[in-house]
Amino acid sequence: MSMLFEARSYFLSKVVVFKDSLFSYLIKTNSGKSLESAIRGWLPKELENANVVEYSTNFTVPSYFGCLGVVLVTNLQSKEFYLMEIVAYLPLQTPDILKDLRREDLLSIRGNGKGERKHFERVYDYTTYNDLGNPDKDDDLGRPVLGGHERPYPRRCRTGRLPTNTATFSNEDTPFTCFTEIDKLHNYGVLVKHNEDQKDVFEKLLLSSLIKKAINAGEGLFKYSIPAIISRDRFSWLRDNEFARQALAGVNPVNIENLKEFLILSKLDPAIYGPPELLITKELIDQELE
């Protein structure tokens, strides 16, 4: 004798293809799992809520199957759907019937750390940016690898994409051989060349009129402005105090001064920037001091 179960699934978005499996509360072996029952393109039942779609399917199980414990719904589409009636359990509170299913689910979404990462995998191991360029297509599209020993930052989560067949950079690609060549960018400039195809591309970009005029000039001289720190003293950035100042200031160095008076008063125009008294109080500073 067999029993007929009708499993109804409610979704917040329409899913045409999925399949269900029943699990009994009395699972001790694989006998507690029913065969899969698939729904393929069935018409959903009309409900009052237009955002809810109902599908139904039938299962035939033996009489010793036991009480219905779990309905396992597998989505065969790439789009997500949302079940309206669901019970969530903490790991320590997971019923025995769900422990194997939960373990299989964690293994599937964790990945094995090999091959290309799937969109559903929860991967937290880091790797390098090794696919920023495409030197297999064109040598000019080569880009350095970021996140390795030479360039440790930035890094990203593992993707597992295959590396390019062509070396990203060769020794001939090194733009500067000494600091004197860097100084030439400020003193003499660099000659800019481009062909007609590149000119058409630049014309379509949303660039300022000044940049477009420089591009339309054809072959011209591009000269970098001298950084303020070098304009005052060419070797100042080699000294320890300047190195420390830039290390504290970050990638956008500003003027750092020793605090001599407290409360702190801003030197900016109050008419533009508001009251000169800063909101940094002694209490806030004491909280940050070790």
Short mmCIF file of C-alpha atoms in Angstrom, two decimals:
data_model
loop_
_atom_site.label_atom_id
_atom_site.label_comp_id
_atom_site.label_asym_id
_atom_site.label_seq_id
_atom_site.Cartn_x
_atom_site.Cartn_y
_atom_site.Cartn_z
CA MET A 1 0.00 0.00 0.00
CA SER A 2 1.30 3.45 -0.84
CA MET A 3 0.34 6.94 0.27
CA LEU A 4 -0.09 10.02 -1.89
CA PHE A 5 1.34 13.30 -0.64
CA GLU A 6 0.58 16.64 -2.23
CA ALA A 7 3.30 19.20 -1.66
CA ARG A 8 2.44 22.81 -2.31
CA SER A 9 5.11 25.45 -2.81
CA TYR A 10 4.48 29.18 -2.59
CA PHE A 11 6.86 31.58 -4.30
CA LEU A 12 7.20 35.33 -4.39
CA SER A 13 8.40 35.18 -7.99
CA LYS A 14 7.45 32.86 -10.82
CA VAL A 15 9.62 29.78 -11.28
CA VAL A 16 8.73 27.48 -14.16
CA VAL A 17 11.18 24.63 -13.58
CA PHE A 18 11.99 23.06 -10.23
CA LYS A 19 11.79 19.68 -8.51
CA ASP A 20 10.82 18.43 -5.05
CA SER A 21 11.83 15.55 -2.81
CA LEU A 22 10.19 14.35 0.42
CA PHE A 23 12.12 13.37 3.54
CA SER A 24 10.64 11.40 6.42
CA TYR A 25 11.15 12.16 10.11
CA LEU A 26 12.18 8.50 10.55
CA ILE A 27 15.34 8.65 8.44
CA LYS A 28 17.88 5.97 9.43
CA THR A 29 18.95 4.92 5.97
CA ASN A 30 18.36 6.21 2.46
CA SER A 31 14.92 4.58 2.57
CA GLY A 32 13.56 7.76 4.13
CA LYS A 33 13.90 9.75 0.91
CA SER A 34 11.32 9.72 -1.85
CA LEU A 35 11.96 9.87 -5.56
CA GLU A 36 12.11 13.30 -7.15
CA SER A 37 8.96 14.82 -8.57
CA ALA A 38 9.51 17.45 -11.22
CA ILE A 39 7.29 20.31 -12.33
CA ARG A 40 7.95 21.56 -15.83
CA GLY A 41 5.96 24.51 -17.05
CA TRP A 42 2.75 23.72 -15.16
CA LEU A 43 0.27 26.53 -14.89
CA PRO A 44 0.31 28.04 -11.41
CA LYS A 45 -2.81 28.37 -9.32
CA GLU A 46 -4.30 31.84 -9.30
CA LEU A 47 -4.20 33.53 -5.90
CA GLU A 48 -5.51 36.83 -4.61
CA ASN A 49 -1.98 38.19 -4.16
CA ALA A 50 -0.53 38.95 -7.60
CA ASN A 51 3.03 38.66 -6.26
CA VAL A 52 2.56 35.08 -5.04
CA VAL A 53 2.61 32.01 -7.30
CA GLU A 54 1.53 28.54 -6.17
CA TYR A 55 2.66 25.25 -7.72
CA SER A 56 1.71 21.74 -6.64
CA THR A 57 3.16 18.28 -7.24
CA ASN A 58 2.34 14.71 -6.14
CA PHE A 59 4.57 12.12 -4.45
CA THR A 60 3.90 8.40 -4.13
CA VAL A 61 5.68 6.80 -1.17
CA PRO A 62 5.36 3.43 0.63
CA SER A 63 3.21 3.05 3.73
CA TYR A 64 6.25 2.78 6.03
CA PHE A 65 7.62 6.12 4.86
CA GLY A 66 6.60 7.79 8.12
CA CYS A 67 5.50 11.34 8.81
CA LEU A 68 6.37 14.02 6.30
CA GLY A 69 9.40 15.88 7.64
CA VAL A 70 11.02 17.96 4.90
CA VAL A 71 10.27 19.04 1.36
CA LEU A 72 13.52 19.67 -0.50
CA VAL A 73 12.98 22.17 -3.34
CA THR A 74 15.68 22.38 -6.02
CA ASN A 75 15.66 25.35 -8.37
CA LEU A 76 16.89 24.50 -11.87
CA GLN A 77 16.97 28.11 -13.03
CA SER A 78 19.59 30.78 -12.48
CA LYS A 79 17.07 33.21 -10.97
CA GLU A 80 16.30 33.08 -7.26
CA PHE A 81 12.86 32.42 -5.82
CA TYR A 82 11.56 32.98 -2.30
CA LEU A 83 9.59 30.48 -0.22
CA MET A 84 6.89 31.99 1.96
CA GLU A 85 6.74 29.25 4.59
CA ILE A 86 10.12 28.17 5.92
CA VAL A 87 11.67 27.30 9.30
CA ALA A 88 15.30 28.25 10.04
CA TYR A 89 17.45 26.38 12.58
CA LEU A 90 20.72 27.26 14.27
CA PRO A 91 23.45 24.63 13.66
CA LEU A 92 23.14 23.16 17.18
CA GLN A 93 19.35 23.04 16.88
CA THR A 94 19.25 21.36 13.48
CA PRO A 95 16.97 18.28 13.52
CA ASP A 96 18.58 14.95 12.65
CA ILE A 97 16.59 14.82 9.45
CA LEU A 98 18.31 17.98 8.18
CA LYS A 99 21.90 17.41 9.32
CA ASP A 100 23.03 15.48 6.24
CA LEU A 101 21.23 17.90 3.93
CA ARG A 102 22.81 20.87 5.70
CA ARG A 103 26.27 19.30 5.50
CA GLU A 104 25.87 18.65 1.76
CA ASP A 105 24.68 22.22 1.21
CA LEU A 106 27.67 23.71 3.05
CA LEU A 107 30.09 21.55 1.07
CA SER A 108 28.52 22.60 -2.23
CA ILE A 109 28.60 26.35 -1.56
CA ARG A 110 32.01 26.31 0.11
CA GLY A 111 33.85 25.10 -2.96
CA ASN A 112 37.06 23.10 -3.03
CA GLY A 113 39.46 25.97 -3.73
CA LYS A 114 40.16 24.73 -7.25
CA GLY A 115 39.05 25.80 -10.68
CA GLU A 116 37.02 28.87 -11.55
CA ARG A 117 34.83 30.19 -8.78
CA LYS A 118 31.08 29.63 -9.21
CA HIS A 119 28.71 32.48 -8.50
CA PHE A 120 27.00 30.59 -5.66
CA GLU A 121 30.20 29.67 -3.80
CA ARG A 122 30.95 31.45 -0.54
CA VAL A 123 34.68 31.92 -1.01
CA TYR A 124 36.71 34.01 1.41
CA ASP A 125 40.29 33.07 0.44
CA TYR A 126 42.26 35.85 -1.21
CA THR A 127 44.26 35.88 -4.40
CA THR A 128 45.90 38.29 -6.83
CA TYR A 129 44.48 40.48 -9.56
CA ASN A 130 45.97 38.50 -12.44
CA ASP A 131 43.38 39.14 -15.16
CA LEU A 132 43.32 42.92 -15.46
CA GLY A 133 44.84 42.79 -18.92
CA ASN A 134 44.57 40.65 -22.03
CA PRO A 135 48.08 40.28 -23.48
CA ASP A 136 46.97 37.23 -25.50
CA LYS A 137 44.95 39.63 -27.66
CA ASP A 138 47.39 42.53 -27.83
CA ASP A 139 50.74 43.29 -26.19
CA ASP A 140 49.49 46.78 -25.35
CA LEU A 141 46.75 45.25 -23.20
CA GLY A 142 49.22 43.72 -20.75
CA ARG A 143 48.75 44.71 -17.12
CA PRO A 144 50.84 43.93 -14.02
CA VAL A 145 49.72 41.42 -11.41
CA LEU A 146 48.46 43.13 -8.24
CA GLY A 147 48.48 41.44 -4.86
CA GLY A 148 51.73 39.48 -5.28
CA HIS A 149 55.14 39.94 -3.70
CA GLU A 150 56.13 42.96 -5.80
CA ARG A 151 52.74 44.70 -5.53
CA PRO A 152 51.08 43.31 -2.38
CA TYR A 153 47.98 45.52 -2.55
CA PRO A 154 45.17 45.52 -3.48
CA ARG A 155 43.94 41.93 -3.24
CA ARG A 156 40.59 40.30 -3.90
CA CYS A 157 38.65 37.09 -3.32
CA ARG A 158 39.72 34.10 -5.39
CA THR A 159 38.22 33.84 -8.88
CA GLY A 160 40.08 30.80 -10.21
CA ARG A 161 40.23 32.18 -13.75
CA LEU A 162 42.94 30.68 -15.93
CA PRO A 163 46.08 32.83 -16.40
CA THR A 164 46.99 34.23 -19.80
CA ASN A 165 49.34 32.33 -22.08
CA THR A 166 51.43 35.43 -22.72
CA ALA A 167 53.71 36.96 -20.12
CA THR A 168 52.06 40.05 -18.66
CA PHE A 169 55.19 42.20 -18.71
CA SER A 170 58.75 41.81 -19.89
CA ASN A 171 61.88 43.64 -18.82
CA GLU A 172 61.64 45.78 -21.93
CA ASP A 173 58.36 47.25 -20.67
CA THR A 174 59.99 49.01 -17.71
CA PRO A 175 59.30 52.72 -18.42
CA PHE A 176 62.02 54.22 -16.20
CA THR A 177 65.58 53.05 -15.64
CA CYS A 178 66.62 55.76 -13.16
CA PHE A 179 65.24 58.75 -11.23
CA THR A 180 66.68 61.15 -13.79
CA GLU A 181 64.17 59.91 -16.37
CA ILE A 182 61.35 60.65 -13.94
CA ASP A 183 62.67 64.19 -13.54
CA LYS A 184 62.49 64.61 -17.33
CA LEU A 185 58.70 64.32 -17.13
CA HIS A 186 58.66 67.62 -15.24
CA ASN A 187 61.56 69.36 -16.98
CA TYR A 188 61.16 68.28 -20.61
CA GLY A 189 57.79 66.51 -20.88
CA VAL A 190 56.83 63.48 -22.94
CA LEU A 191 55.90 63.35 -26.62
CA VAL A 192 52.31 62.16 -27.21
CA LYS A 193 51.41 60.44 -30.47
CA HIS A 194 48.16 58.89 -31.65
CA ASN A 195 46.67 57.72 -34.93
CA GLU A 196 43.35 58.65 -36.54
CA ASP A 197 41.49 55.68 -35.01
CA GLN A 198 42.52 56.75 -31.54
CA LYS A 199 41.49 60.30 -32.32
CA ASP A 200 37.94 59.17 -33.16
CA VAL A 201 37.73 57.30 -29.88
CA PHE A 202 38.89 60.30 -27.87
CA GLU A 203 36.35 62.54 -29.60
CA LYS A 204 33.50 60.32 -28.35
CA LEU A 205 34.69 60.37 -24.73
CA LEU A 206 33.22 62.81 -22.21
CA LEU A 207 36.43 64.79 -21.80
CA SER A 208 36.92 68.42 -20.96
CA SER A 209 37.43 70.89 -23.80
CA LEU A 210 41.02 71.50 -22.70
CA ILE A 211 41.91 67.81 -22.95
CA LYS A 212 40.17 67.53 -26.33
CA LYS A 213 42.19 70.46 -27.64
CA ALA A 214 45.38 68.78 -26.50
CA ILE A 215 44.34 65.53 -28.18
CA ASN A 216 43.27 67.21 -31.42
CA ALA A 217 46.65 68.89 -31.63
CA GLY A 218 47.90 65.58 -33.02
CA GLU A 219 51.47 65.16 -31.93
CA GLY A 220 52.21 67.29 -28.93
CA LEU A 221 54.23 67.65 -25.79
CA PHE A 222 52.67 66.59 -22.50
CA LYS A 223 54.49 68.08 -19.54
CA TYR A 224 53.82 67.12 -15.92
CA SER A 225 53.64 69.85 -13.32
CA ILE A 226 56.37 69.79 -10.69
CA PRO A 227 55.09 68.53 -7.30
CA ALA A 228 55.13 71.21 -4.63
CA ILE A 229 57.45 69.27 -2.36
CA ILE A 230 60.04 68.88 -5.14
CA SER A 231 59.73 72.49 -6.31
CA ARG A 232 60.92 73.69 -2.88
CA ASP A 233 63.64 71.11 -2.34
CA ARG A 234 64.44 68.42 -4.90
CA PHE A 235 65.85 66.00 -2.33
CA SER A 236 63.45 66.71 0.53
CA TRP A 237 61.42 63.55 -0.08
CA LEU A 238 64.58 61.47 0.53
CA ARG A 239 64.89 62.67 4.13
CA ASP A 240 63.46 60.77 7.08
CA ASN A 241 61.22 63.57 8.32
CA GLU A 242 59.51 63.96 4.94
CA PHE A 243 59.14 60.20 4.61
CA ALA A 244 57.46 60.12 8.04
CA ARG A 245 55.19 63.02 7.12
CA GLN A 246 53.99 61.33 3.94
CA ALA A 247 53.58 58.02 5.75
CA LEU A 248 51.27 59.70 8.27
CA ALA A 249 49.42 61.77 5.71
CA GLY A 250 48.70 58.85 3.38
CA VAL A 251 48.44 58.96 -0.39
CA ASN A 252 47.29 62.61 -0.34
CA PRO A 253 49.88 64.37 1.85
CA VAL A 254 48.83 67.56 3.59
CA ASN A 255 50.59 69.88 5.98
CA ILE A 256 51.06 68.21 9.38
CA GLU A 257 51.90 70.42 12.35
CA ASN A 258 52.59 69.83 16.02
CA LEU A 259 49.56 70.69 18.17
CA LYS A 260 50.63 73.55 20.46
CA GLU A 261 47.29 74.96 21.65
CA PHE A 262 44.07 73.45 22.89
CA LEU A 263 41.17 73.93 22.24
CA ILE A 264 41.77 73.51 18.53
CA LEU A 265 40.76 76.47 16.39
CA SER A 266 40.47 76.29 12.64
CA LYS A 267 42.24 78.86 10.51
CA LEU A 268 39.67 78.62 7.72
CA ASP A 269 37.27 81.44 6.90
CA PRO A 270 34.30 81.20 9.34
CA ALA A 271 32.02 82.84 6.78
CA ILE A 272 32.55 79.89 4.46
CA TYR A 273 33.37 76.96 6.73
CA GLY A 274 31.46 77.86 9.90
CA PRO A 275 32.65 78.32 13.50
CA PRO A 276 36.41 77.89 13.99
CA GLU A 277 36.02 75.70 17.11
CA LEU A 278 36.52 72.06 16.19
CA LEU A 279 34.36 69.32 17.68
CA ILE A 280 37.42 67.37 18.83
CA THR A 281 37.33 67.63 22.62
CA LYS A 282 39.76 66.51 25.32
CA GLU A 283 37.41 63.69 26.25
CA LEU A 284 37.43 62.32 22.72
CA ILE A 285 41.24 62.42 22.60
CA ASP A 286 41.54 60.67 25.98
CA GLN A 287 39.39 57.81 24.68
CA GLU A 288 41.81 57.21 21.81
CA LEU A 289 45.00 57.36 23.88
CA GLU A 290 46.44 54.10 25.18
#
